Coordinates of C-alpha atoms and ligand atoms in Angstrom, one line a residue:
X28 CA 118.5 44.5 179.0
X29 CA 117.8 45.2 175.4
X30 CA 118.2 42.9 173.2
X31 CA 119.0 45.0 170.4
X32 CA 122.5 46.7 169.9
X33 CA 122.4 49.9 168.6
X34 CA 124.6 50.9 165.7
X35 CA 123.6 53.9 165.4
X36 CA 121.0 56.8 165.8
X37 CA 120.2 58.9 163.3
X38 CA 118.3 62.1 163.3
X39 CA 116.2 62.2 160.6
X40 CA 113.1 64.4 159.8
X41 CA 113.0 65.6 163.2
X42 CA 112.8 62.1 164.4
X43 CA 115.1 59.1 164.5
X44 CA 116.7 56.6 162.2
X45 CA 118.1 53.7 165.0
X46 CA 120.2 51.1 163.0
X47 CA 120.2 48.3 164.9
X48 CA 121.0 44.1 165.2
X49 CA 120.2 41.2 167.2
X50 CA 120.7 38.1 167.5
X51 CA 117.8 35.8 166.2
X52 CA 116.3 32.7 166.7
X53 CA 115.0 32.1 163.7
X54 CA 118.1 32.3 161.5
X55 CA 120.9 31.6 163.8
X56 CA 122.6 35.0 162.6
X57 CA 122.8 38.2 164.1
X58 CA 120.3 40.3 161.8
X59 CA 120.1 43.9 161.3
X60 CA 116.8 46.1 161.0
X61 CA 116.3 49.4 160.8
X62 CA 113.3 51.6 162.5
X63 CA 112.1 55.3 162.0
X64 CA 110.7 56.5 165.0
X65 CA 108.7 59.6 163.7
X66 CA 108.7 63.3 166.6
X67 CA 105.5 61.7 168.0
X68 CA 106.8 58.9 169.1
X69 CA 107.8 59.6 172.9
X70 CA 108.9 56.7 175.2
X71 CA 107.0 58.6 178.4
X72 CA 103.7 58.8 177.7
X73 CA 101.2 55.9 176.7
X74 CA 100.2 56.3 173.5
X75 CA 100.9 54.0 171.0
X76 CA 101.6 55.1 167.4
X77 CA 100.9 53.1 164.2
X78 CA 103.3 51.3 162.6
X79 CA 104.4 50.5 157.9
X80 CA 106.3 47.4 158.1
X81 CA 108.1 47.9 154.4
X82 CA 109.5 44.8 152.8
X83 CA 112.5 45.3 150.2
X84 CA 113.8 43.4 147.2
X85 CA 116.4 40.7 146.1
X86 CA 119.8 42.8 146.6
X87 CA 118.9 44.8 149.5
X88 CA 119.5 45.0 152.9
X89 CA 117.5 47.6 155.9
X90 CA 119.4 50.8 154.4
X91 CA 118.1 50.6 151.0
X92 CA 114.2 51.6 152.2
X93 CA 115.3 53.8 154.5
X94 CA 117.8 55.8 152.7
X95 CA 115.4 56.0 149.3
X96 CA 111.8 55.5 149.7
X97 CA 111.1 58.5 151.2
X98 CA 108.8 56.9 153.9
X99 CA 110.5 58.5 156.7
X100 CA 109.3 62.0 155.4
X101 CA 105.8 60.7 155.3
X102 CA 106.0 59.2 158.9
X103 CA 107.1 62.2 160.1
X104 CA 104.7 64.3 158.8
X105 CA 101.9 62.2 159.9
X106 CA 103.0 60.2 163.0
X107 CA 103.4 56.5 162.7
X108 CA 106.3 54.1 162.8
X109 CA 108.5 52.5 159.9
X110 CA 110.1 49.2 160.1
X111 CA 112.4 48.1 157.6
X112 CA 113.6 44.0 157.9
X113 CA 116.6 43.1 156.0
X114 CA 116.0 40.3 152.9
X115 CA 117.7 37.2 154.3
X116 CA 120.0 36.3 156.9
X117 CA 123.7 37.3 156.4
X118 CA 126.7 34.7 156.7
X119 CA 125.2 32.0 157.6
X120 CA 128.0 30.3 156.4
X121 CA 126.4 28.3 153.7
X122 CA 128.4 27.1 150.3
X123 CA 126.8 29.0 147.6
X124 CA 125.2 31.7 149.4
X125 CA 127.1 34.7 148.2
X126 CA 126.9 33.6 144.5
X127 CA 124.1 34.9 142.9
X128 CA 122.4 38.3 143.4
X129 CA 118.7 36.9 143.0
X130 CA 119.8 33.8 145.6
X131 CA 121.1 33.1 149.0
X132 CA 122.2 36.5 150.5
X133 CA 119.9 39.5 150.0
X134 CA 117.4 37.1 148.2
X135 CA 115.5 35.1 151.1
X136 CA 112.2 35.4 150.0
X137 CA 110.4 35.8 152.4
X138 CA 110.0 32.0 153.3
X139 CA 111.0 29.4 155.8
X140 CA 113.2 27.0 154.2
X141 CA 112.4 23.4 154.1
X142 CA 115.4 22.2 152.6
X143 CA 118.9 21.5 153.4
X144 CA 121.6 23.5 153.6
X145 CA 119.0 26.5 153.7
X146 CA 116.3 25.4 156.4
X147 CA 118.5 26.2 159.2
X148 CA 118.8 29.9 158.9
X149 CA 116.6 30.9 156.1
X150 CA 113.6 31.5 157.4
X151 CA 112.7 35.4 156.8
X152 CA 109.1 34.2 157.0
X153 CA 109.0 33.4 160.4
X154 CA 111.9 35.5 161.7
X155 CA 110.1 38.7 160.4
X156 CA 106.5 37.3 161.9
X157 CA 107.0 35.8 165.2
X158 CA 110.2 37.0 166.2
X159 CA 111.3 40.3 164.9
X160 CA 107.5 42.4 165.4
X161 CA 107.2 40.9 168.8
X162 CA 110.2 41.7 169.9
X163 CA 109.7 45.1 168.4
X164 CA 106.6 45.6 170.4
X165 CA 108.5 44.6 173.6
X166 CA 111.1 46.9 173.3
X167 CA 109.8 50.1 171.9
X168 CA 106.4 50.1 173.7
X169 CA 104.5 52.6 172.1
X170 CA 105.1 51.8 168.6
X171 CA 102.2 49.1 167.6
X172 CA 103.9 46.7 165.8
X173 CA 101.6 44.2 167.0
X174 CA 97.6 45.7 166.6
X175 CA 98.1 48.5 164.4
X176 CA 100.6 47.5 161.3
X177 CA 99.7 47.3 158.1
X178 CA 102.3 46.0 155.3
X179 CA 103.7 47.2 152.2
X180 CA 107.0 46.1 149.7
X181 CA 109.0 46.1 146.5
X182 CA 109.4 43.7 144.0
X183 CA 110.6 40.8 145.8
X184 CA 109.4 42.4 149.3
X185 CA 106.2 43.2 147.3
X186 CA 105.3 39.6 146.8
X187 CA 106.9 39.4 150.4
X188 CA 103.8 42.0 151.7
X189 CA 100.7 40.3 149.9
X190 CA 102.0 36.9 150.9
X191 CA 102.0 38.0 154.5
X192 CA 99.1 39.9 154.2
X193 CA 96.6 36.8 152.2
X194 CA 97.9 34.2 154.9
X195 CA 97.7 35.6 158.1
X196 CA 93.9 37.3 157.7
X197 CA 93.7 40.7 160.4
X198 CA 97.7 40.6 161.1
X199 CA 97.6 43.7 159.1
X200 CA 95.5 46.8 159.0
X201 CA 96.1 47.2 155.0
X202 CA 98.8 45.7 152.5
X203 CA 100.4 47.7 149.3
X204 CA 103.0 47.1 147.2
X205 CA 105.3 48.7 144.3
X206 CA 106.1 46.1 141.7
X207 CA 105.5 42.9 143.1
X208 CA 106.5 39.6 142.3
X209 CA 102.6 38.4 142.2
X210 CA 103.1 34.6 141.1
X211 CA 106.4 33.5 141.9
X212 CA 106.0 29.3 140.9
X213 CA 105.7 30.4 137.6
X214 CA 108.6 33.0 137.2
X215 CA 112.5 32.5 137.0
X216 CA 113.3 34.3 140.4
X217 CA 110.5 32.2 142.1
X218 CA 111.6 29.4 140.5
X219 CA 114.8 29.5 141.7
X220 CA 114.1 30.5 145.4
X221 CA 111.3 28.1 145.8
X222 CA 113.1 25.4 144.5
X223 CA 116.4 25.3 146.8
X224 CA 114.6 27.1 150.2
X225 CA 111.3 25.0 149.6
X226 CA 112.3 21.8 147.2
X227 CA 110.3 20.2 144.5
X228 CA 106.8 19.6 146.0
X229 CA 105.1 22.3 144.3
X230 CA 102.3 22.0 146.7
X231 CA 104.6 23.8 149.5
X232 CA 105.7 26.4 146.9
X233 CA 102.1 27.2 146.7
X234 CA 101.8 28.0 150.3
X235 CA 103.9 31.6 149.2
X236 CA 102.4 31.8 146.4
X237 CA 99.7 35.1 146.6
X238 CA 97.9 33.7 143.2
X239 CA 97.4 30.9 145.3
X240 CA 96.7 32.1 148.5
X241 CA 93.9 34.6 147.3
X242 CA 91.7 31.4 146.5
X243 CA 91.0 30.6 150.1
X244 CA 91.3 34.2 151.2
X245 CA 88.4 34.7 153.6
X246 CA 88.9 38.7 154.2
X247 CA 90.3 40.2 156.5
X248 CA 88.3 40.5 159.9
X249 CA 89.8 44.0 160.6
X250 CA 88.1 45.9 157.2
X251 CA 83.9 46.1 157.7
X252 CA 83.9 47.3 153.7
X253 CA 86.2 48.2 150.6
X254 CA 89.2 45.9 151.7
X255 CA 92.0 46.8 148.3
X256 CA 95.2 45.4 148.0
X257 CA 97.0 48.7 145.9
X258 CA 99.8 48.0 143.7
X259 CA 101.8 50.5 141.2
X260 CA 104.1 49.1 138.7
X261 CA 105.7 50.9 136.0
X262 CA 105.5 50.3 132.3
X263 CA 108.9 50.7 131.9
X264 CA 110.0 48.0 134.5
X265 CA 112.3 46.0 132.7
X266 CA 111.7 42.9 135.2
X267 CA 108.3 43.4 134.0
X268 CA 108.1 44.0 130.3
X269 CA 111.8 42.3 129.5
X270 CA 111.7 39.7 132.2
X271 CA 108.1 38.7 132.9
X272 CA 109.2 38.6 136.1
X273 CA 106.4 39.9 138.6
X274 CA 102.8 39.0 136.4
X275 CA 100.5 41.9 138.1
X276 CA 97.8 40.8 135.9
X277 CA 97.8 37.1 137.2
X278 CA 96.9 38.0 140.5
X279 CA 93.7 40.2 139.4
X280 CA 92.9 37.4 137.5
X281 CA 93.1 35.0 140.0
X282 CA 91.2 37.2 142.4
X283 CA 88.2 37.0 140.2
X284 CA 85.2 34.9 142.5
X285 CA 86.7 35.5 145.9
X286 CA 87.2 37.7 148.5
X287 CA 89.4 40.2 146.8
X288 CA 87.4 39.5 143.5
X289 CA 87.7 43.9 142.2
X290 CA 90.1 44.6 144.9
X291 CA 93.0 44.5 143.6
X292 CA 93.6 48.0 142.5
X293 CA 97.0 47.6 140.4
X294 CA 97.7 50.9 139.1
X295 CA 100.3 50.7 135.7
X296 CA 101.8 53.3 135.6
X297 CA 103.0 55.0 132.3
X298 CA 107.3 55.6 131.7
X299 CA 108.0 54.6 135.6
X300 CA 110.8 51.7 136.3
X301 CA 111.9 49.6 138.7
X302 CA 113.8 51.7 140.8
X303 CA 113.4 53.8 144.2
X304 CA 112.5 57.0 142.0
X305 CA 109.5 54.5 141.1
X306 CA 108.6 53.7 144.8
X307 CA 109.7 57.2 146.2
X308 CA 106.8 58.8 143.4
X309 CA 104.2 56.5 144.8
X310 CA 104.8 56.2 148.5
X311 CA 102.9 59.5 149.2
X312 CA 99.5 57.5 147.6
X313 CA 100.8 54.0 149.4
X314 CA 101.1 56.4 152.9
X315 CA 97.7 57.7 152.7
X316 CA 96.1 54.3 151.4
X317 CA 97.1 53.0 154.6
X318 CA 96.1 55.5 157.1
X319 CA 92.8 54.6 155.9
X320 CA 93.1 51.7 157.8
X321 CA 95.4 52.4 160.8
X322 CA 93.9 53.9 163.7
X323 CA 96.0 56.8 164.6
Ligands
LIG20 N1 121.7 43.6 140.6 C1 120.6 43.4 139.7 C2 119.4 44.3 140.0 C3 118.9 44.1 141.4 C4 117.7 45.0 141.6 O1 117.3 45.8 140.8 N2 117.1 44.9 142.8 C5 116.0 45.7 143.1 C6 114.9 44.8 143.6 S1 114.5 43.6 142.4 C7 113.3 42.5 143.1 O2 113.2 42.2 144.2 C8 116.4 46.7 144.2 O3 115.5 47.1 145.0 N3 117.6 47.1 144.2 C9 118.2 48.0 145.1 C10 118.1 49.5 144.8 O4 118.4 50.3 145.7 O5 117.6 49.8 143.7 C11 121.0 43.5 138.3 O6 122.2 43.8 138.2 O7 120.2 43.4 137.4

């Protein structure tokens, strides 16, 4: 028996949207997830298509990605798989969690909480990782969410993406991201979700944090040459310019002497914003940087 309900079936680009839930393991709440299964996916036959696992930001839940970045289109026209998570886990029943916009509820980071109230059911990190992608693989068998993935995000699912990508080497084919949040210990939304999911010990915040985690990077095992990491951000993002909120810069400069030292291929991009016209405009370039890297 499946152990996803579905909500409903959408047809989209002469595929399928499915919205789904299911009840997880990881955060003790039923979680919903959406997942564009492109014309070329069939159920009968044995071939496996590839698979965009896209990550979104504080405030948003699986529609968001689906409805705006265009992805589906792109997956259509050229055969793989989209999966879009939602951002935390959803009444949990925690005091505080609905409060703020960039905390609690839509705002989950991406981490596994250490920290009471939050360690119970926050933990996006390992929900999305071991739980939801397996599971994924199980049920829909020839969508690869398991050997042929590769991982992009926005903003607070851009950080989400690179984190993934830097700390699990040749879990994913390729990583991108639109606007990411690129050192989140030094900024106030990391600030503020590191230090109630994760607590004071700066040492554990730095375990999320990609400026960090690029230090002791050792490549990924997947890519024989020209491993990137692409990133567009516009410079008219107000959480950039206004906020100093996602420091692009930081994490070419941190990348400098290792792995990924010239990789990082962050692309500023003149009058864009924050929005999903930003992301939309770019996801053509972010669809064919990865089908570099996936095998189709
Ligand atoms: N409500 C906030 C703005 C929140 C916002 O802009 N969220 C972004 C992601 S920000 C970083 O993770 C987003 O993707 N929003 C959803 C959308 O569809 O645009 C405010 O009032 O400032």
């Amino acid at each position: 028996m499946s152990k996803f309900t579905i909500k409903e079936t959408i047809s989209l680009f002469d595929g399928k949207l499915l919205k789904l839930s299911h009840e997880s393991t990881s955060t003790k709440t039923s979680m919903d997830v959406n997942i564009y299964l492109p014309p070329q996916y069939e159920e009968s036959n044995n071939k496996e298509i590839p698979v965009i696992l896209y990550l979104a930001g504080l405030t948003c839940s699986p529609q968001n990605g689906a409805e705006k970045s265009f992805l589906p289109y792109f997956a259509s026209k050229k055969g793989f798989g989209v999966i879009f998570p939602d951002t935390s886990p959803r009444g949990a029943g925690i005091k505080g969690e609905d409060e703020n916009w960039d905390f609690g509820t839509g705002a989950g980071f991406y981490v596994d909480s250490l920290v009471e109230p939050w360690k119970e059911n926050y933990n996006m990190y390992s929900y999305i990782l071991k739980e939801l992608l397996p599971l994924i693989k199980i049920e829909f068998k020839n969508l690869d969410s398991i050997n042929n993935i590769s991982i992009t995000g926005h903003s607070m699912g851009g950080y989400g993406a690179i984190m993934m990508y830097l700390r699990n080497p040749g879990k994913f084919k390729s990583c991108s991201a639109f606007a990411p949040i690129c050192n989140p210990s030094i900024v106030p939304w990391g600030e503020k979700c590191f230090g109630n999911y994760l607590g004071n010990d700066k040492s554990e915040w730095y375990k999320y944090d990609p400026c960090y985690l690029i230090k002791e990077y050792l490549g990924n095992p997947l890519i024989k040459n020209d491993e990137k990491i692409l990133i567009h951000v516009g410079s008219k993002d107000p959480f950039d310019f206004r906020d100093n909120q996602l420091r692009c810069k930081n994490l070419v400069e941190s990348a400098k002497n290792t792995k990924l030292d010239g990789k990082i291929d962050l692309k500023i991009v003149e009058g864009y914003d924050h929005s999903y016209y930003f992301i939309s405009t770019f996801v053509p370039e972010h669809v064919e940087f990865h089908l570099k890297y996936l095998t189709k």
